[in-house]
PDB file of C-alpha atoms and ligand atoms in Angstrom:
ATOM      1  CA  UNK A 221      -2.418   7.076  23.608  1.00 60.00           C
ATOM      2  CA  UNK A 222      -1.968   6.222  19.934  1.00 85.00           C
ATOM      3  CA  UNK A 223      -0.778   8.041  17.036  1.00 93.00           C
ATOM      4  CA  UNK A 224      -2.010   9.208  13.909  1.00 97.00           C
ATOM      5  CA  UNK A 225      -1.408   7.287  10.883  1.00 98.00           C
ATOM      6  CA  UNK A 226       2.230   6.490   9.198  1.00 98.00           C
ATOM      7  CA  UNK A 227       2.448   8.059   5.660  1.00 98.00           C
ATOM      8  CA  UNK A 228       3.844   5.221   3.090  1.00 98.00           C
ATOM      9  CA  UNK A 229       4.396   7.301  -0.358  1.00 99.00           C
ATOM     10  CA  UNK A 230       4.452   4.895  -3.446  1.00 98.00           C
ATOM     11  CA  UNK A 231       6.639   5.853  -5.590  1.00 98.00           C
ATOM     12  CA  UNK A 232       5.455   3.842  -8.653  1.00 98.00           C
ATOM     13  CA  UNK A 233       4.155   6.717 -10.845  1.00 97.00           C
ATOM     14  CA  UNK A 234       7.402   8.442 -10.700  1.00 98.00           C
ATOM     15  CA  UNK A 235       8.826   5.465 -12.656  1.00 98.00           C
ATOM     16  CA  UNK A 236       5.806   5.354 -14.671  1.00 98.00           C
ATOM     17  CA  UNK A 237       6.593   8.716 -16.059  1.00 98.00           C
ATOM     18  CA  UNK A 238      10.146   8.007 -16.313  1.00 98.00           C
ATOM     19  CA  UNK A 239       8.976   4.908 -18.331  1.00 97.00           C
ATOM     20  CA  UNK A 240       7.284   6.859 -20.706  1.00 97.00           C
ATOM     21  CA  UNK A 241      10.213   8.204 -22.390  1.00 95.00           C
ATOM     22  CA  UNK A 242      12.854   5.296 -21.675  1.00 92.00           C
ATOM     23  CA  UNK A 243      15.372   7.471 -19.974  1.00 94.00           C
ATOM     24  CA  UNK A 244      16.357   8.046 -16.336  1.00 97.00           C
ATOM     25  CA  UNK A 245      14.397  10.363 -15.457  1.00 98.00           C
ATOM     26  CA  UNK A 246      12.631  11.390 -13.119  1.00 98.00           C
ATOM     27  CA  UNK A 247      13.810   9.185 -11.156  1.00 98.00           C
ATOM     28  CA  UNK A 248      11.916   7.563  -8.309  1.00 98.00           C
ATOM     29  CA  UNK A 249      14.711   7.560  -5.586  1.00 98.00           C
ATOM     30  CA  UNK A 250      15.074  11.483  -6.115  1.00 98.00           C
ATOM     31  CA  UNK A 251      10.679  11.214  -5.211  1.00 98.00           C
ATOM     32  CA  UNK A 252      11.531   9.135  -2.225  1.00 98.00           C
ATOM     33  CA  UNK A 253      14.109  10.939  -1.033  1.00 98.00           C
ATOM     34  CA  UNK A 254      12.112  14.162  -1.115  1.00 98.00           C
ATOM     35  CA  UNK A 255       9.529  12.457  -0.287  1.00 98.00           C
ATOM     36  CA  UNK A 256      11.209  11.391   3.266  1.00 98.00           C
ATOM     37  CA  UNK A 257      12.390  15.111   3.471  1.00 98.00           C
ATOM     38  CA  UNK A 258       8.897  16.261   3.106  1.00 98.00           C
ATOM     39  CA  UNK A 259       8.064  13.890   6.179  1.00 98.00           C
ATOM     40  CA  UNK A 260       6.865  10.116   4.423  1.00 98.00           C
ATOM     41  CA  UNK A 261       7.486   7.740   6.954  1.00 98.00           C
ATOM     42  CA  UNK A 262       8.013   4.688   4.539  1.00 98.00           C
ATOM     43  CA  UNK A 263       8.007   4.418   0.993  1.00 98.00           C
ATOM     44  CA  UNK A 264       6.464   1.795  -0.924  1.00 98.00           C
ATOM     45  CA  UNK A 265       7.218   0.811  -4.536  1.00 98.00           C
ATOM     46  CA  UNK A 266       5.663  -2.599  -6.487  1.00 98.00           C
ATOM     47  CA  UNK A 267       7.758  -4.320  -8.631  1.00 97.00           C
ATOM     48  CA  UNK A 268       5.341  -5.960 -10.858  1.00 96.00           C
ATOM     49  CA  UNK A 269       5.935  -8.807 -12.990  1.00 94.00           C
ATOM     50  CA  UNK A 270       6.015  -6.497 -16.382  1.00 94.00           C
ATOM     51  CA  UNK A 271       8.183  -4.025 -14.808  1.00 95.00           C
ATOM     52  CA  UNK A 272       6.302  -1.365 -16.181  1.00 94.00           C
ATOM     53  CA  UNK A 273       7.149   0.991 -13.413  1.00 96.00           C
ATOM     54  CA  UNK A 274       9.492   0.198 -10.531  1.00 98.00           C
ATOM     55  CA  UNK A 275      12.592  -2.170 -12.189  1.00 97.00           C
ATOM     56  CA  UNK A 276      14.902  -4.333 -10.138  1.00 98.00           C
ATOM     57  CA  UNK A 277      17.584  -1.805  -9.656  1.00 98.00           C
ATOM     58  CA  UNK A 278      15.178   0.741  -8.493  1.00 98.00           C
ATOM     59  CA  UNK A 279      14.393  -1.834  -5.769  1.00 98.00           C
ATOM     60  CA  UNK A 280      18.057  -1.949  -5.134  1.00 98.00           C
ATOM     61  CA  UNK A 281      18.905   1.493  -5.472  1.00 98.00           C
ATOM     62  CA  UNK A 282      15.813   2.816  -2.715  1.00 98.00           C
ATOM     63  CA  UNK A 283      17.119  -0.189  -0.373  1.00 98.00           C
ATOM     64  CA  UNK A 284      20.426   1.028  -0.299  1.00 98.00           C
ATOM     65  CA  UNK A 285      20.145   4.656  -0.018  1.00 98.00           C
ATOM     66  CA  UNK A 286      16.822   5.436   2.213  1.00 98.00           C
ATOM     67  CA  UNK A 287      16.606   5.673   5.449  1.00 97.00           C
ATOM     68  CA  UNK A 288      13.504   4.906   6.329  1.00 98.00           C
ATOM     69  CA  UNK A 289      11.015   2.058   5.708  1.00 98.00           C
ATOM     70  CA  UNK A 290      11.205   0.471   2.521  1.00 98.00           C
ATOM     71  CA  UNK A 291       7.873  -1.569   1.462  1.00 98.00           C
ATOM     72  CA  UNK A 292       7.862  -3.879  -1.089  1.00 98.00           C
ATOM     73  CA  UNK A 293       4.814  -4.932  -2.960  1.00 98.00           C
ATOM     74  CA  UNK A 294       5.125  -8.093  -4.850  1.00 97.00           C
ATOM     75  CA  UNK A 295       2.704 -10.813  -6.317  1.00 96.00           C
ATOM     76  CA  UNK A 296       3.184 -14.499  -4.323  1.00 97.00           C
ATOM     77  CA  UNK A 297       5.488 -15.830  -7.242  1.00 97.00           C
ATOM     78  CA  UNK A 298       8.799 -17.274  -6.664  1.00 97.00           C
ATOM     79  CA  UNK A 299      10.847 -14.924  -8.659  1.00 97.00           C
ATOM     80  CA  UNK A 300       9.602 -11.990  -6.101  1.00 98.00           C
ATOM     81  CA  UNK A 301      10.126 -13.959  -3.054  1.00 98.00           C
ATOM     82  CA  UNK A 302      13.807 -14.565  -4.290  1.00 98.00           C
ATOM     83  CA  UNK A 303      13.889 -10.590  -4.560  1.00 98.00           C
ATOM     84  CA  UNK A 304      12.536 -10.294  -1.209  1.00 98.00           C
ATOM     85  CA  UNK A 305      14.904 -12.258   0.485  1.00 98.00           C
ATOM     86  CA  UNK A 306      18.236 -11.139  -1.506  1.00 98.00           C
ATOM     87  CA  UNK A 307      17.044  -7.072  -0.560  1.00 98.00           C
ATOM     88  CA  UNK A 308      15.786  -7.478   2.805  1.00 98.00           C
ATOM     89  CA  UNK A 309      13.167  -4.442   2.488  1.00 98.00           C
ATOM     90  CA  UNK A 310      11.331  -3.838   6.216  1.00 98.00           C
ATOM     91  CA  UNK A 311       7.942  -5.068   5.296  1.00 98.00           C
ATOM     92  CA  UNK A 312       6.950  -7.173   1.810  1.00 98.00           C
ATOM     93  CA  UNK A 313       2.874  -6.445   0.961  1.00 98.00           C
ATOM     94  CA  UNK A 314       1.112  -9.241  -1.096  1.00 97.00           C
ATOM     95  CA  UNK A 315      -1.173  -8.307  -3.314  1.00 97.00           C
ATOM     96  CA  UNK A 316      -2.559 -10.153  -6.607  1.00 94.00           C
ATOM     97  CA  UNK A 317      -1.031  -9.336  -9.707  1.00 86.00           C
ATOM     98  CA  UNK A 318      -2.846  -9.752 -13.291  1.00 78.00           C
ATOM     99  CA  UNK A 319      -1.287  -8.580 -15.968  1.00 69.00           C
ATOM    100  CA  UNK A 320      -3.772  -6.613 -18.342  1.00 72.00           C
ATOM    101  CA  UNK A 321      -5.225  -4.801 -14.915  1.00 74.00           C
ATOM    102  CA  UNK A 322      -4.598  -1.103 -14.840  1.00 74.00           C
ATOM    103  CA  UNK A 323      -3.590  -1.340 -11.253  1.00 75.00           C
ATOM    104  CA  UNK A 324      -4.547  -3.658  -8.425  1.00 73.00           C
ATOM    105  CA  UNK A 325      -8.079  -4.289  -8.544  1.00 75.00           C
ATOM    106  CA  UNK A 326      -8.827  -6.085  -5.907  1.00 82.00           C
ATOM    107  CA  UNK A 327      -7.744  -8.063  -2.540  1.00 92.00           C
ATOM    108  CA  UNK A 328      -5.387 -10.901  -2.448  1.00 95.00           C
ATOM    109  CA  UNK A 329      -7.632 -13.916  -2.291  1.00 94.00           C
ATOM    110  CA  UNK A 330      -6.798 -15.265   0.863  1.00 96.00           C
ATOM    111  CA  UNK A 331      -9.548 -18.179   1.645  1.00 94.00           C
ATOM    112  CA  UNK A 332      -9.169 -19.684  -1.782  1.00 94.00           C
ATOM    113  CA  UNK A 333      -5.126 -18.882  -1.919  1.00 94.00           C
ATOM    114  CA  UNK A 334      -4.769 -20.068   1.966  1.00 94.00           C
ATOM    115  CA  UNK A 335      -2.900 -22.874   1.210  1.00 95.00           C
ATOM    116  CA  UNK A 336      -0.823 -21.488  -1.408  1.00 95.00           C
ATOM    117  CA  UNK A 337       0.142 -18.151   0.803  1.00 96.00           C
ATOM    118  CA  UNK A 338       1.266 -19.984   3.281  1.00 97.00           C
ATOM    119  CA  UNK A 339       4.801 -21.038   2.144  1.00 97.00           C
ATOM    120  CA  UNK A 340       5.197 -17.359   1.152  1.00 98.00           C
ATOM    121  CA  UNK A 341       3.826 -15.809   4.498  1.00 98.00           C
ATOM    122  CA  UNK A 342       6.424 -18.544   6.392  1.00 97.00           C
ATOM    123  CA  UNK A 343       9.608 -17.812   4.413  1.00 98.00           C
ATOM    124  CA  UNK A 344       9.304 -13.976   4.570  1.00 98.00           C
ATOM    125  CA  UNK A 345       8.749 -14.098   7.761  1.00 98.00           C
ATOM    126  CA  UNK A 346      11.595 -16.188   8.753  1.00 98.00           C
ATOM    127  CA  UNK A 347      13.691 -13.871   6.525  1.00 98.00           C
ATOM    128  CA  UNK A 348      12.577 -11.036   9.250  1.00 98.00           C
ATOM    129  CA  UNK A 349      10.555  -9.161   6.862  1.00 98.00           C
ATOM    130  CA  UNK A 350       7.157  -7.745   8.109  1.00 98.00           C
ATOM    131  CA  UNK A 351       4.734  -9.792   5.611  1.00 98.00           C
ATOM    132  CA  UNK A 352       0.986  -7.568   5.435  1.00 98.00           C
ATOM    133  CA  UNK A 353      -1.692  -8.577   3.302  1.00 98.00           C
ATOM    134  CA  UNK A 354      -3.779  -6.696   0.477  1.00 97.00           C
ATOM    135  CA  UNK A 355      -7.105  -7.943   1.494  1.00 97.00           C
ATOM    136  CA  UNK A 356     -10.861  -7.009   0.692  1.00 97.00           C
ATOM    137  CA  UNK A 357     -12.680  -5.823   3.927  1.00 97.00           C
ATOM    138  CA  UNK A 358     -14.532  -8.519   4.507  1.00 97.00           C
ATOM    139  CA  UNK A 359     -14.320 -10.853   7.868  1.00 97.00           C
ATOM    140  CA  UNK A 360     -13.823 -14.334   5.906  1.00 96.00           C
ATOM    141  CA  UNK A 361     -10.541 -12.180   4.416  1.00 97.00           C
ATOM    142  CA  UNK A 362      -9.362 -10.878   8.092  1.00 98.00           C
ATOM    143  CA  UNK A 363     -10.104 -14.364   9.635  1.00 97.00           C
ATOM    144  CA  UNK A 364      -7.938 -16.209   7.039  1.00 97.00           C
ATOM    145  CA  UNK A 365      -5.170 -13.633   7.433  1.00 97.00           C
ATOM    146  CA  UNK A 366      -5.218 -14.657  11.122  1.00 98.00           C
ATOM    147  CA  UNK A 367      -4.735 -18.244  10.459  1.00 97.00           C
ATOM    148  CA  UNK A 368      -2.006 -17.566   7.701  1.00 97.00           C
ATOM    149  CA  UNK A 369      -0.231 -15.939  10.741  1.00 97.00           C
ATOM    150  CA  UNK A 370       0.214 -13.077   8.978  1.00 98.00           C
ATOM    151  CA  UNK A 371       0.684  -9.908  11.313  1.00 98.00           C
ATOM    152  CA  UNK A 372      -0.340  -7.491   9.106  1.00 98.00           C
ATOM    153  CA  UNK A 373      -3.205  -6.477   6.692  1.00 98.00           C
ATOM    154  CA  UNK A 374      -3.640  -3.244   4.375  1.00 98.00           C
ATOM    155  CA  UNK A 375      -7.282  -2.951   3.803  1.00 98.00           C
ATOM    156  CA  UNK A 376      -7.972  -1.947   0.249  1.00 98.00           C
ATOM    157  CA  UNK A 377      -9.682   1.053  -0.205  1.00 98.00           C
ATOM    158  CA  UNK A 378     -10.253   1.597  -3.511  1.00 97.00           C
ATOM    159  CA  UNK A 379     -13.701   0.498  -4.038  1.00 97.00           C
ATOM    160  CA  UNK A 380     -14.860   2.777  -0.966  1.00 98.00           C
ATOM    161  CA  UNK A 381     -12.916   5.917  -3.169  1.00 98.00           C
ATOM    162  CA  UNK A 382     -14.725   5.186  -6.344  1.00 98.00           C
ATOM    163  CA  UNK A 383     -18.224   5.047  -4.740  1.00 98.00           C
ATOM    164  CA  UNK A 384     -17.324   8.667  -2.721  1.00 98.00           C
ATOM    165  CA  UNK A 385     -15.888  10.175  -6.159  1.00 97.00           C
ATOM    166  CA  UNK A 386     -18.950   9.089  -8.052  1.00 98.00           C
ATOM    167  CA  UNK A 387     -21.308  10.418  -5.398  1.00 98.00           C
ATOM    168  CA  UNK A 388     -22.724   7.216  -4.573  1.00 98.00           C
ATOM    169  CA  UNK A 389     -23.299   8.196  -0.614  1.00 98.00           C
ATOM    170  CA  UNK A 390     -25.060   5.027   0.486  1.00 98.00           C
ATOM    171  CA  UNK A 391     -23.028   2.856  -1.006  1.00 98.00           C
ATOM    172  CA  UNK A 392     -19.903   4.486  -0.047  1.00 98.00           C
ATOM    173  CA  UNK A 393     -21.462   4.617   3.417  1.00 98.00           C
ATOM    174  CA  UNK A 394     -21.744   0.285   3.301  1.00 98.00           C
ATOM    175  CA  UNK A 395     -18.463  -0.068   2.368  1.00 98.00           C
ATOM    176  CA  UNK A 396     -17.144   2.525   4.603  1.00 98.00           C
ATOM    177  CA  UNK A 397     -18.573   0.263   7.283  1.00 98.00           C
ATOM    178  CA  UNK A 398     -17.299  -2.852   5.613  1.00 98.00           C
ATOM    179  CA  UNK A 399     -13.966  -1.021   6.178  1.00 98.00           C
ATOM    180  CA  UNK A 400     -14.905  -0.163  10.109  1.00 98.00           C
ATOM    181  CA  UNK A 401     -15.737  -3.837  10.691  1.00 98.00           C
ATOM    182  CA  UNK A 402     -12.809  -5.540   9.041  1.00 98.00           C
ATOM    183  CA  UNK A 403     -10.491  -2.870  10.722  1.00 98.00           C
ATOM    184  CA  UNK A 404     -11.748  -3.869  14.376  1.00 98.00           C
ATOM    185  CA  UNK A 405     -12.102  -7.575  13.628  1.00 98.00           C
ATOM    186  CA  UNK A 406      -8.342  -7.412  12.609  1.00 98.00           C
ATOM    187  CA  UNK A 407      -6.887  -5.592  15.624  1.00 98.00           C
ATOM    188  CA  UNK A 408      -9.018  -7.936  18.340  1.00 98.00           C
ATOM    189  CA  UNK A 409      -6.903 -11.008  16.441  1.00 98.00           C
ATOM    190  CA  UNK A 410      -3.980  -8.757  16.704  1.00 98.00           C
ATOM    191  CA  UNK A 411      -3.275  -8.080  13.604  1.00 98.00           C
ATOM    192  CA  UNK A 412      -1.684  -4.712  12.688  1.00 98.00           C
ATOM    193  CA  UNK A 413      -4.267  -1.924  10.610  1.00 98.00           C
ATOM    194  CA  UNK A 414      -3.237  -0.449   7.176  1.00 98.00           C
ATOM    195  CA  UNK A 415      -5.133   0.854   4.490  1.00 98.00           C
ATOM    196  CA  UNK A 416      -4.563   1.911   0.990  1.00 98.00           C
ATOM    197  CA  UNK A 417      -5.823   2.399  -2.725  1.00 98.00           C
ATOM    198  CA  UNK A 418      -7.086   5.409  -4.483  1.00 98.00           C
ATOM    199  CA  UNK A 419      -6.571   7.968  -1.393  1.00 98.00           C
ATOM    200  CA  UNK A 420      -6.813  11.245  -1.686  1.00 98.00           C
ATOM    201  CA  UNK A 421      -6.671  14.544   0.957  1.00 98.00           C
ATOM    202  CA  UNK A 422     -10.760  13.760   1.482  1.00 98.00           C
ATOM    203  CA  UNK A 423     -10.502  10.064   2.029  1.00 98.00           C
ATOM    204  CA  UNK A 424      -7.432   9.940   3.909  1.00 98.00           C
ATOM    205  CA  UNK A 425      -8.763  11.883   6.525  1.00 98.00           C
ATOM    206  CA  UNK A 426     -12.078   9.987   6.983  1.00 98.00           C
ATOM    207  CA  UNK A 427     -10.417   7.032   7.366  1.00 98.00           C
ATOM    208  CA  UNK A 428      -7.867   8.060   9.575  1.00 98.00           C
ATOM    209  CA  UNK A 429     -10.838   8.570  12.152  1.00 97.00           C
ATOM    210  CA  UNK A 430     -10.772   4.862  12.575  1.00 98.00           C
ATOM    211  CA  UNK A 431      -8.148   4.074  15.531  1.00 96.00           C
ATOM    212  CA  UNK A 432      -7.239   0.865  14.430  1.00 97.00           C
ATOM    213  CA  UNK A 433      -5.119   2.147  10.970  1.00 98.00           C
ATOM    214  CA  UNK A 434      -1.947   2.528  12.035  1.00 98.00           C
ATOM    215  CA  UNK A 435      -0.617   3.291   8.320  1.00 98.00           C
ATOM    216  CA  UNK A 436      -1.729   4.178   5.416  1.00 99.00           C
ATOM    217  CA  UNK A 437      -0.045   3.613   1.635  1.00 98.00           C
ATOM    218  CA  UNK A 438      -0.647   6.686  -0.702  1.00 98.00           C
ATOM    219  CA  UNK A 439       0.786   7.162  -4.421  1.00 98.00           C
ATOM    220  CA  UNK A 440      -1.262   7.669  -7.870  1.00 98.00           C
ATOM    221  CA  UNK A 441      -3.068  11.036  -5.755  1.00 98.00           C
ATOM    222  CA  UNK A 442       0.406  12.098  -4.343  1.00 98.00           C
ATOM    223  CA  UNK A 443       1.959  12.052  -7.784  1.00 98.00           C
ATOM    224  CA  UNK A 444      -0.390  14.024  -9.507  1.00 98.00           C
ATOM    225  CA  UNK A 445      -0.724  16.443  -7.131  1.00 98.00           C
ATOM    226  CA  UNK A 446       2.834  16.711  -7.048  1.00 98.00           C
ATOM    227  CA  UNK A 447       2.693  18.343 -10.708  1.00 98.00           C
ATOM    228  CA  UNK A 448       0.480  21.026  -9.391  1.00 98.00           C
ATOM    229  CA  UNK A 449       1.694  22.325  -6.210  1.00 98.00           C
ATOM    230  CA  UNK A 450       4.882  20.256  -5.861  1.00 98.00           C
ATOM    231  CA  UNK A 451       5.943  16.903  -3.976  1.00 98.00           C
ATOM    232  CA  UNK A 452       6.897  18.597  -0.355  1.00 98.00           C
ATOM    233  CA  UNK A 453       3.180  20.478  -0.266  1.00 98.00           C
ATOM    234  CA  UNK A 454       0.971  17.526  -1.586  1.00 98.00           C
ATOM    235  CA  UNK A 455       3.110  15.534   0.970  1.00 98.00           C
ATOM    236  CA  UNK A 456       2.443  18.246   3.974  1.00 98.00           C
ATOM    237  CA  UNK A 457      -1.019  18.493   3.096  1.00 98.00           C
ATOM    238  CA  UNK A 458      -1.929  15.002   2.835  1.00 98.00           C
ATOM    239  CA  UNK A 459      -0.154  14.681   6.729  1.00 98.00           C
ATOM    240  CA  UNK A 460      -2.153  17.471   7.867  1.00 98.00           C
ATOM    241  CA  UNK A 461      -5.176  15.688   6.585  1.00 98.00           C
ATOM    242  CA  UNK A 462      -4.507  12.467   8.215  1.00 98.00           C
ATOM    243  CA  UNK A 463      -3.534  14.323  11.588  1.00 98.00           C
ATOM    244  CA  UNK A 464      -6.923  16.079  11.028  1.00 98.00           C
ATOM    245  CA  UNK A 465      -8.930  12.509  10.734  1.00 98.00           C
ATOM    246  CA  UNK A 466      -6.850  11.038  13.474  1.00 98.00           C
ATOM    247  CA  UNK A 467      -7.441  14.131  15.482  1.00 96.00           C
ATOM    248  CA  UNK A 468     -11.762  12.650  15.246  1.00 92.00           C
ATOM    249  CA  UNK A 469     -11.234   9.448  16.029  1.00 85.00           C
TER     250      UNK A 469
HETATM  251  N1  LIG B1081      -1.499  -0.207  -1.418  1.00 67.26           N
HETATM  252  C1  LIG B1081      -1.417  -1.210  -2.319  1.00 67.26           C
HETATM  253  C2  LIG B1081      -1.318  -2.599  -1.799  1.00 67.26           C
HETATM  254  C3  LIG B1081      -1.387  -0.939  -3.704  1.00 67.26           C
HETATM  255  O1  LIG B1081      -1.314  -1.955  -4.585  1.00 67.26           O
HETATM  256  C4  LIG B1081      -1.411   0.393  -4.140  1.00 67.26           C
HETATM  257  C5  LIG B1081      -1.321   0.705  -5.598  1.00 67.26           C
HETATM  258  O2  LIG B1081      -0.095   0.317  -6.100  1.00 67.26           O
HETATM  259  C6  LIG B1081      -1.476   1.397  -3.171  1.00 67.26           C
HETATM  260  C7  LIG B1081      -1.546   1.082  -1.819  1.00 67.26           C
HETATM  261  C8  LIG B1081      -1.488   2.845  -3.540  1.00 67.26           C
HETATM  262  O3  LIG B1081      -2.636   3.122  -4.276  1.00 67.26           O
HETATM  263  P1  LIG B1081      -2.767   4.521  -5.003  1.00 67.26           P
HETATM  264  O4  LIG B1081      -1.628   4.605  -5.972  1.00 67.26           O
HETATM  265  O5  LIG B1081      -4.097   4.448  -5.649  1.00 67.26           O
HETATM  266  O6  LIG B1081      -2.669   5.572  -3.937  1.00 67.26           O
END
């Protein structure tokens, strides 16, 4: 029998914020923290080339004093694999980094990038770090995760979200099966399931009713939410709507 969904929380936002005025505060390991306490099974924070969120000694700091996962997401540069492999986090996600995007806006490209993943995929890997892939839900992108060895890929999500926020049903509905395939391709080559981008307590239960996610990565929703009803609730809520989706499947 499988389980529902793991909860990653990222972090970033709370850094964003704290950004925003150039102090300490909030500070993101105080949202990780509570956001373990609130029942997060990993937390996941990108430390993007700009550092305009998460900085190098937040990385450090959230290594050192959580006890749970920690997920690093990093573009395939050289600087962030030396990160990587000095901190040691439990699982480093790839995803493609340009810096005038708002956030990441799309999948890592993995058929054009093969060759250039590859030395990245190897050396985290060796360093015992879980390496998963951002990808697009698309076969070609599952299928070239396979050969890159990689044993995990987060499916993003975000272009699914934006279609069921703007009401576009049928097109939400294509990529929602675009999601279904890629999912199912991916755990026949025995790859591990995870999903993320642009979540919230609607879309993270429908996609929970597909068996093969086994986590899913949640943070701009969580965040806000947060300012409303608190991090603990938005955190309880969004497991109960996961359990709910999982509970379908
Ligand atoms: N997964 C990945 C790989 C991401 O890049 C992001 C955004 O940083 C997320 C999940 C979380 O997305 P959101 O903040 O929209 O929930």
């Amino acid at each position: 029998m499988s389980s529902p969904p793991r909860l990653g929380v990222n972090i970033d936002h709370v850094a964003t914020v704290r950004n925003a005025r150039g102090g300490l505060l909030p500070d993101p390991l105080r949202a990780a923290l509570q956001a373990i306490a609130a029942g997060a099974d990993s937390i996941t924070a990108h430390l993007r080339e700009d550092r305009r969120h998460i900085r190098d000694d937040d990385i450090a700091r959230l290594k050192a004093q959580i006890k749970k996962p920690l997920n690093f997401e990093m573009a395939a540069t050289d600087q962030m694999l030396d990160i990587a492999l000095k901190t040691k986090p439990h699982a480093a996600c790839l995803v493609p980094e340009k810096r005038t995007e708002r956030t990441t806006e799309g999948g890592l490209d993995v058929v054009g990038g093969h060759d250039y993943l590859k030395p990245f995929i190897a050396e985290l890997s060796r360093a015992n770090i879980r390496v998963s892939l951002f990808v697009e839900p698309s076969i070609a992108a599952i299928e070239a995760a396979h050969s890159l060895s990689a044993p995990v890929i987060e499916l993003h999500t975000g272009a699914w979200c934006d279609y069921i926020s703007h009401g576009q049903t049928d097109k939400a509905e294509n990529e929602f099966q675009r999601l279904r395939h890629a999912a199912v391709k991916a755990a026949e080559l025995g790859i591990e399931v995870h999903a993320g981008h642009g979540l919230d307590y609607h879309t993270a239960e429908l996609i929970s009713a597909l068996p093969q996610i086994k986590e899913l990565n949640i943070g701009h929703f969580l965040i806000g939410e947060a300012i409303f009803v608190g991090l603990d609730a938005a955190i309880k809520q969004m497991r109960d709507a996961i359990d709910a989706g999982f509970a379908k499947a």
